[in-house]
mmCIF file with all atom_site columns, C-alpha atoms in Angstrom:
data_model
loop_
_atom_site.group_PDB
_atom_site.id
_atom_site.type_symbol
_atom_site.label_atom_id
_atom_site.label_alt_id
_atom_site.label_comp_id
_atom_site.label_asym_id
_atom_site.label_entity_id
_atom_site.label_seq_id
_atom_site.pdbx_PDB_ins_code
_atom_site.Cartn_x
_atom_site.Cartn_y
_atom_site.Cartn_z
_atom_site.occupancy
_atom_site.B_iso_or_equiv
_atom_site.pdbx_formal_charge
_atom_site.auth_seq_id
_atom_site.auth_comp_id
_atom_site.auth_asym_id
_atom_site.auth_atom_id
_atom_site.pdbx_PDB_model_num
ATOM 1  C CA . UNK A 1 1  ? -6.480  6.643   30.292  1.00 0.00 ? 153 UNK A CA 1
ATOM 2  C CA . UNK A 1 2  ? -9.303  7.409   27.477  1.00 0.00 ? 154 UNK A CA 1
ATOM 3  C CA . UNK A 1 3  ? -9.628  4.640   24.793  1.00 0.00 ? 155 UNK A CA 1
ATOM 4  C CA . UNK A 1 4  ? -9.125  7.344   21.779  1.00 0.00 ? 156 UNK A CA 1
ATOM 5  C CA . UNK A 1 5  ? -5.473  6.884   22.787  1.00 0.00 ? 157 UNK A CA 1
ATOM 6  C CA . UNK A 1 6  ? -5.190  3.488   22.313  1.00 0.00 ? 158 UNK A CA 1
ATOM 7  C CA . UNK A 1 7  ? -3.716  2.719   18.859  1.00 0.00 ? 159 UNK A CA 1
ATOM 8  C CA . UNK A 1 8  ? -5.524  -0.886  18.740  1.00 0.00 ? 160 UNK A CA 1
ATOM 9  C CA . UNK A 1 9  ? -8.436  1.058   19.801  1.00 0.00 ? 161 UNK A CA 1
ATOM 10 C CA . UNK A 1 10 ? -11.448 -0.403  16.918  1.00 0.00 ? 162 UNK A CA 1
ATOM 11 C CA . UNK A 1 11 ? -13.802 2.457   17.797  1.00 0.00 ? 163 UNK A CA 1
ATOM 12 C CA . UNK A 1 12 ? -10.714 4.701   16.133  1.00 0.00 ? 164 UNK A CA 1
ATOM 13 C CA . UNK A 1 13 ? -11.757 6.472   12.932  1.00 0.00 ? 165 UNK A CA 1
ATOM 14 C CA . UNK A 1 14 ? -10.141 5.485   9.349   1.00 0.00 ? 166 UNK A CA 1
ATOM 15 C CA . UNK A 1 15 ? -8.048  7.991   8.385   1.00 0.00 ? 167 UNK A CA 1
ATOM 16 C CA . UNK A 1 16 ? -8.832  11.022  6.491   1.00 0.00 ? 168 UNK A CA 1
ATOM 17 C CA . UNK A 1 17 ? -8.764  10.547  2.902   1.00 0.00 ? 169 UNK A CA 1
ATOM 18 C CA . UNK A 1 18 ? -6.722  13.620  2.450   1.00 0.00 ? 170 UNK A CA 1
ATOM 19 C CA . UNK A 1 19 ? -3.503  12.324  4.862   1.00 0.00 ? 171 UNK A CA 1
ATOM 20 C CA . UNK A 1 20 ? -4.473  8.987   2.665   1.00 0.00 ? 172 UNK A CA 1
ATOM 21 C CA . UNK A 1 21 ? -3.265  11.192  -0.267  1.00 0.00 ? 173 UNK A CA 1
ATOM 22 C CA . UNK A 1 22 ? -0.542  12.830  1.653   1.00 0.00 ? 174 UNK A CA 1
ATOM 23 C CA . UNK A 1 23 ? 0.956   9.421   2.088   1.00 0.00 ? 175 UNK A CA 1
ATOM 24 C CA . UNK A 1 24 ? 0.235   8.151   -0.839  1.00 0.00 ? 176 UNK A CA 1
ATOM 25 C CA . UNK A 1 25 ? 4.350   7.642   -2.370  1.00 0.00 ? 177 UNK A CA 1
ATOM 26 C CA . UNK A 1 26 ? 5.052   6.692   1.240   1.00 0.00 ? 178 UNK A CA 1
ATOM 27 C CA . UNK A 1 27 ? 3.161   3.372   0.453   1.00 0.00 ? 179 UNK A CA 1
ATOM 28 C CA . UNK A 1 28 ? 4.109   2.615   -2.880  1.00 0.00 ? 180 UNK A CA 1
ATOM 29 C CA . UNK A 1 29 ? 7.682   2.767   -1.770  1.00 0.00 ? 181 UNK A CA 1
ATOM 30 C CA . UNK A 1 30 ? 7.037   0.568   1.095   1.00 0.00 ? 182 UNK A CA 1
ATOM 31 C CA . UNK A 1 31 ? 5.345   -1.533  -1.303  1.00 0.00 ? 183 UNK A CA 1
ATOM 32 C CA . UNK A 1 32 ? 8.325   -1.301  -3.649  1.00 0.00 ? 184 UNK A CA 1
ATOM 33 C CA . UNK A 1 33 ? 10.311  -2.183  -0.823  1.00 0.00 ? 185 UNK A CA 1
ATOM 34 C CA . UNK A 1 34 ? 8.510   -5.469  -0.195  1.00 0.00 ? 186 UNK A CA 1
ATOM 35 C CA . UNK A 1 35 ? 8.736   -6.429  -3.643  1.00 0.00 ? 187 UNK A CA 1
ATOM 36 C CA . UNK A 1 36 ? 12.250  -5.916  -3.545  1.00 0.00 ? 188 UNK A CA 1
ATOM 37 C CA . UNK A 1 37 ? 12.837  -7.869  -0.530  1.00 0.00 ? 189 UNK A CA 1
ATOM 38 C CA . UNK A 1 38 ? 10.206  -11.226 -2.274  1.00 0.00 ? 190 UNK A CA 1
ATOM 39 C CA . UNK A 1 39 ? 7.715   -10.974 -0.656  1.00 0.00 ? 191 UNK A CA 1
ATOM 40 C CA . UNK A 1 40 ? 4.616   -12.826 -1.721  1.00 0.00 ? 192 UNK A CA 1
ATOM 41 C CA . UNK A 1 41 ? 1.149   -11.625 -2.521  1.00 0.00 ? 193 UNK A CA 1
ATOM 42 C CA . UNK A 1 42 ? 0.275   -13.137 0.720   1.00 0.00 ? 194 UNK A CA 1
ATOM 43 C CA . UNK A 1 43 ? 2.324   -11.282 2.644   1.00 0.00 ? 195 UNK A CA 1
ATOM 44 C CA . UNK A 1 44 ? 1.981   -8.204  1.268   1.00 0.00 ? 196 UNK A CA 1
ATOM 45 C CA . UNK A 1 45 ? -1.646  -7.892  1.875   1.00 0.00 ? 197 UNK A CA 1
ATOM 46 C CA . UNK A 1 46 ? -1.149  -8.052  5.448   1.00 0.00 ? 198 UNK A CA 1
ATOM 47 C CA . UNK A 1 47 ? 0.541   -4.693  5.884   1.00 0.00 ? 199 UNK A CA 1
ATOM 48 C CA . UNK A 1 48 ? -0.049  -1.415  6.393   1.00 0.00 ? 200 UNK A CA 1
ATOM 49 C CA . UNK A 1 49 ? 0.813   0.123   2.880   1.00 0.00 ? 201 UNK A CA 1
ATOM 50 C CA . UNK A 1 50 ? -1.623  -2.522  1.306   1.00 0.00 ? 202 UNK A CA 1
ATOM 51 C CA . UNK A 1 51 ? -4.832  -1.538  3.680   1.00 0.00 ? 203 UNK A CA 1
ATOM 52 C CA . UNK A 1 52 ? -4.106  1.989   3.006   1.00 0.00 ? 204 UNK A CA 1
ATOM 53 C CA . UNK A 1 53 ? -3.710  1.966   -0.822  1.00 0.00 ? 205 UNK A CA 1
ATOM 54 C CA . UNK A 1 54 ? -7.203  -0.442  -1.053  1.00 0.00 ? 206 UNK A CA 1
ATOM 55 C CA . UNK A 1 55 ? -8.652  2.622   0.819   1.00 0.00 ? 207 UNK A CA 1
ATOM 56 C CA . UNK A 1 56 ? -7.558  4.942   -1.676  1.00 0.00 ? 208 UNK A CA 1
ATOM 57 C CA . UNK A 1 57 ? -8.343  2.564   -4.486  1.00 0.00 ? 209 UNK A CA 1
ATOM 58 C CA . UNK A 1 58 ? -12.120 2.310   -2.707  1.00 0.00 ? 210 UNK A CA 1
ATOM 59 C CA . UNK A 1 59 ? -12.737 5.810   -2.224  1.00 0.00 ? 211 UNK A CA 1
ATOM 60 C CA . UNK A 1 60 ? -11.182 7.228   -5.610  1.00 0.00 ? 212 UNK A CA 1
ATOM 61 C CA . UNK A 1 61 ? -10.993 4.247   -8.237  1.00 0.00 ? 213 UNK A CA 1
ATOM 62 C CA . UNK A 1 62 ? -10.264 6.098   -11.530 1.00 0.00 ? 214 UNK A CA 1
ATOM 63 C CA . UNK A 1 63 ? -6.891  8.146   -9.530  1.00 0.00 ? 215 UNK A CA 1
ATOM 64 C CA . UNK A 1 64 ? -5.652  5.024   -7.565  1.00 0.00 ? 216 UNK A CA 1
ATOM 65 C CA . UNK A 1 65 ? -4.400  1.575   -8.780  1.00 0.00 ? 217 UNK A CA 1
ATOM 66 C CA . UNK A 1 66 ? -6.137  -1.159  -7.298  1.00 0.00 ? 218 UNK A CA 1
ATOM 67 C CA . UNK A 1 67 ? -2.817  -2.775  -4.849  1.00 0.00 ? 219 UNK A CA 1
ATOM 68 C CA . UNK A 1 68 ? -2.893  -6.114  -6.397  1.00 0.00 ? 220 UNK A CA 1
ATOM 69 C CA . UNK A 1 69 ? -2.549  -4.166  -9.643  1.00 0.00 ? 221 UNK A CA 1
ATOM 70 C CA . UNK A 1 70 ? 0.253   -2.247  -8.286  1.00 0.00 ? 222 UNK A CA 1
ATOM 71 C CA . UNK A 1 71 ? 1.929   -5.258  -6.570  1.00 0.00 ? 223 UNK A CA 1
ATOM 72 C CA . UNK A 1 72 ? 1.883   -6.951  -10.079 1.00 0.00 ? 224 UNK A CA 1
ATOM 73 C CA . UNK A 1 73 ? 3.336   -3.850  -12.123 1.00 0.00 ? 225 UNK A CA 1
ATOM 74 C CA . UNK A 1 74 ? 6.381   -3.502  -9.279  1.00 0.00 ? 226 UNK A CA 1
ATOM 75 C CA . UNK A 1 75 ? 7.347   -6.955  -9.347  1.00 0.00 ? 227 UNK A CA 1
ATOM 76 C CA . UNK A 1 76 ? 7.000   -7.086  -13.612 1.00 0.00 ? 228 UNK A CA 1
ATOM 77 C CA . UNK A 1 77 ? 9.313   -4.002  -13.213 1.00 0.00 ? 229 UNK A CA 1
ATOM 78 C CA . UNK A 1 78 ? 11.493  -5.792  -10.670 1.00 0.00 ? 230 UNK A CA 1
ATOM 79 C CA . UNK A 1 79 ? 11.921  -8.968  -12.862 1.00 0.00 ? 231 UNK A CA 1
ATOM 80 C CA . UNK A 1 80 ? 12.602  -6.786  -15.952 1.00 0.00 ? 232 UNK A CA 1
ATOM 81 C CA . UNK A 1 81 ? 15.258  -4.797  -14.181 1.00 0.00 ? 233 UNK A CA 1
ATOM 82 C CA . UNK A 1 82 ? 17.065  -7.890  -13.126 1.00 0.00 ? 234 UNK A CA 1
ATOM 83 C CA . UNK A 1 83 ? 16.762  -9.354  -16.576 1.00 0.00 ? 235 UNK A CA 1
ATOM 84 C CA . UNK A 1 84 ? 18.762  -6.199  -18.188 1.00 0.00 ? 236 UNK A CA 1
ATOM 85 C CA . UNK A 1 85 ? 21.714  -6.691  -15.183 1.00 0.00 ? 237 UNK A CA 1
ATOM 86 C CA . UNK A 1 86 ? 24.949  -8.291  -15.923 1.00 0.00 ? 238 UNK A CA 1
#
């Protein structure tokens, strides 16, 4: 078995900053999602979606929101949604 197949593997590239872009609504919805579902800062910066929209952030600053910005708009949206609910 060669180690390039092992998903863990650390000598595994980061991906391409293109399929970063590709992806990039994929992981605000998934960060939307975790909003949604409460979950703290804490947890949230764990995941996936969070290490891939820092990359994006890192590599093109002025075209991505830094997460912790983007975590803070989605849950201001969130609360102000559930404020105009009856």
């Amino acid at each position: 078995m060669s180690l390039s197949t092992d998903p863990l593997s650390p000598a595994e590239p980061p991906p391409d900053l293109r399929d970063l872009e590709d992806h990039y609504g994929s992981y605000c919805r998934a960060m939307r999602m975790l909003v949604r579902e409460g979950k703290s800062l804490k947890n949230v910066q764990r995941t996936v979606c969070w290490k891939q929209l820092a990359l994006l952030h890192d590599c093109r600053p002025a075209r991505y929101l830094e997460p912790d910005a983007l975590y803070l708009q989605l849950c201001r949206e969130r609360r102000a949604g559930a404020g105009g609910t009856r």
